[in-house]
PDB file of C-alpha atoms in Angstrom:
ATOM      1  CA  UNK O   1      82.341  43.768  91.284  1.00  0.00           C
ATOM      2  CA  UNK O   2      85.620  45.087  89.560  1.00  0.00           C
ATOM      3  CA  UNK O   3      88.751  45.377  91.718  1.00  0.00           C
ATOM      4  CA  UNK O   4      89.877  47.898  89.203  1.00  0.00           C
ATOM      5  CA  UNK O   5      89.332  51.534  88.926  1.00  0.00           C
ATOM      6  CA  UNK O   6      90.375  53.307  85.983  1.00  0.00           C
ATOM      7  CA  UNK O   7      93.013  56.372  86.821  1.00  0.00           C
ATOM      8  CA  UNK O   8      91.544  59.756  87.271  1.00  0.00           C
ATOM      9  CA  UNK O   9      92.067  61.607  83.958  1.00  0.00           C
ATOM     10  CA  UNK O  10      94.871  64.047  85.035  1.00  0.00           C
ATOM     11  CA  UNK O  11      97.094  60.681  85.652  1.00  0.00           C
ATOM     12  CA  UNK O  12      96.698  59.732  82.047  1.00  0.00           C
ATOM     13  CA  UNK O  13      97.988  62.481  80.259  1.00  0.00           C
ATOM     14  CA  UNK O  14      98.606  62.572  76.065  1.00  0.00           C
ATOM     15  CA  UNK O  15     102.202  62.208  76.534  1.00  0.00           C
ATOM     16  CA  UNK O  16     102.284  58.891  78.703  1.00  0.00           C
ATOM     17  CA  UNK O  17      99.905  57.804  76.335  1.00  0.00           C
ATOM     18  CA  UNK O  18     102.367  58.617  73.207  1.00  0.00           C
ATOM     19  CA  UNK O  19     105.054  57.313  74.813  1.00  0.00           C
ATOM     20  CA  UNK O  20     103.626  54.025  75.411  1.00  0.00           C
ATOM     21  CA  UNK O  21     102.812  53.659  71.897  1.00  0.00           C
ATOM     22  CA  UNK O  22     106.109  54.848  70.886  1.00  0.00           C
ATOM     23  CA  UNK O  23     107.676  51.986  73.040  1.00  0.00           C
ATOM     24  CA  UNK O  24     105.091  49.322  71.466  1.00  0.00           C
ATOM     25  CA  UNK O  25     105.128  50.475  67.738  1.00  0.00           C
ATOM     26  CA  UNK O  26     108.106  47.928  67.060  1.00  0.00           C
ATOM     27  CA  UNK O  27     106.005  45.017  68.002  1.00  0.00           C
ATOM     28  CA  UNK O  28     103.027  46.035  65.779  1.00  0.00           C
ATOM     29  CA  UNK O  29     105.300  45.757  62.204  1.00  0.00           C
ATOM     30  CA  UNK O  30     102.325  44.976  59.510  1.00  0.00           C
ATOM     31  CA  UNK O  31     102.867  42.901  56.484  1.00  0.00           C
ATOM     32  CA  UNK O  32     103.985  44.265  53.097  1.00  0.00           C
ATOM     33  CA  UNK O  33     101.379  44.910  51.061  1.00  0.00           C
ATOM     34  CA  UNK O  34     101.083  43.198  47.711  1.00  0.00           C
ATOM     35  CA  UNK O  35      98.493  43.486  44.919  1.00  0.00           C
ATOM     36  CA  UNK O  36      95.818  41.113  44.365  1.00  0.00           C
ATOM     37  CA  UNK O  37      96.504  38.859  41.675  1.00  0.00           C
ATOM     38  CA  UNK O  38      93.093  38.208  39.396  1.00  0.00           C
ATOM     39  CA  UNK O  39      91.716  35.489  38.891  1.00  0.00           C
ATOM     40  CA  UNK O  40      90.087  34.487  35.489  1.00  0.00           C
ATOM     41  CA  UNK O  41      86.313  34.051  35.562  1.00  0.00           C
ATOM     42  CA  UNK O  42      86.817  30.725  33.467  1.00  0.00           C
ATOM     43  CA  UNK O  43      88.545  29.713  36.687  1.00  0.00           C
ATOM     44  CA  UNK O  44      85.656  30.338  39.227  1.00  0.00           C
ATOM     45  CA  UNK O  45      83.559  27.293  39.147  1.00  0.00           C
ATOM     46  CA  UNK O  46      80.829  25.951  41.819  1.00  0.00           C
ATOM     47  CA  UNK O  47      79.944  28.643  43.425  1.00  0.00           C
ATOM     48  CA  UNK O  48      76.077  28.605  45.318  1.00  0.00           C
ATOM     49  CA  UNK O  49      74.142  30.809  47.230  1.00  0.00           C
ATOM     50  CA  UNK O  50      71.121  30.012  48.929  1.00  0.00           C
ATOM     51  CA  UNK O  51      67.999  31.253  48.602  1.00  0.00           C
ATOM     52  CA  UNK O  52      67.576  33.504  51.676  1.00  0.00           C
ATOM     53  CA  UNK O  53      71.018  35.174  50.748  1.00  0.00           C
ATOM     54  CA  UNK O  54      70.379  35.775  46.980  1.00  0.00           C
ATOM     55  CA  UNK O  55      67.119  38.041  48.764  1.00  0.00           C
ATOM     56  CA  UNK O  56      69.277  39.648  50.672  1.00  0.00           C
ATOM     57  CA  UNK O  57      71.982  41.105  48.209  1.00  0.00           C
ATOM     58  CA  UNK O  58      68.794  41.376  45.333  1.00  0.00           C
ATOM     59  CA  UNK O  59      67.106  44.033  48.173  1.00  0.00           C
ATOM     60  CA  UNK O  60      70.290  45.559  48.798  1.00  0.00           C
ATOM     61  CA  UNK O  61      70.509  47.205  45.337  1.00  0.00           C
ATOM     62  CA  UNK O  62      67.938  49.724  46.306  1.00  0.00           C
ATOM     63  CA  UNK O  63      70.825  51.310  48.728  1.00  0.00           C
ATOM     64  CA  UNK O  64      73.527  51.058  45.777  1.00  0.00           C
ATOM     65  CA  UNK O  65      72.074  52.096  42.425  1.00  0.00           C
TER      66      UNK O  65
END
């Protein structure tokens, strides 16, 4: 059995809750985002799917079309 017990509700209130993110945010920088470069189809070689998994995606156009 858990030695924890979560705080009642009226300890937890929105404020504590945006401050604590305020004081984390700096830790939590994400990456610059850069565009995908393409790749040439010529390049794409030796690619296989199996069986079972060619099924799968073949049914799945039901749910797309």
């Amino acid at each position: 059995m858990s030695k924890h017990t979560a705080l009642p509700e009226s300890e937890l209130s929105l404020a504590a809750l945006r401050g604590d993110c305020a004081r984390m945010a700096p830790h939590w920088r994400a990456p610059v985002k850069t565009a995908p470069v393409p790749v040439r189809p010529s390049l794409i070689s030796g690619v296989t799917v199996p069986p079972s998994s060619a099924r799968l995606i073949d049914a799945m156009s039901e749910y797309g079309d």
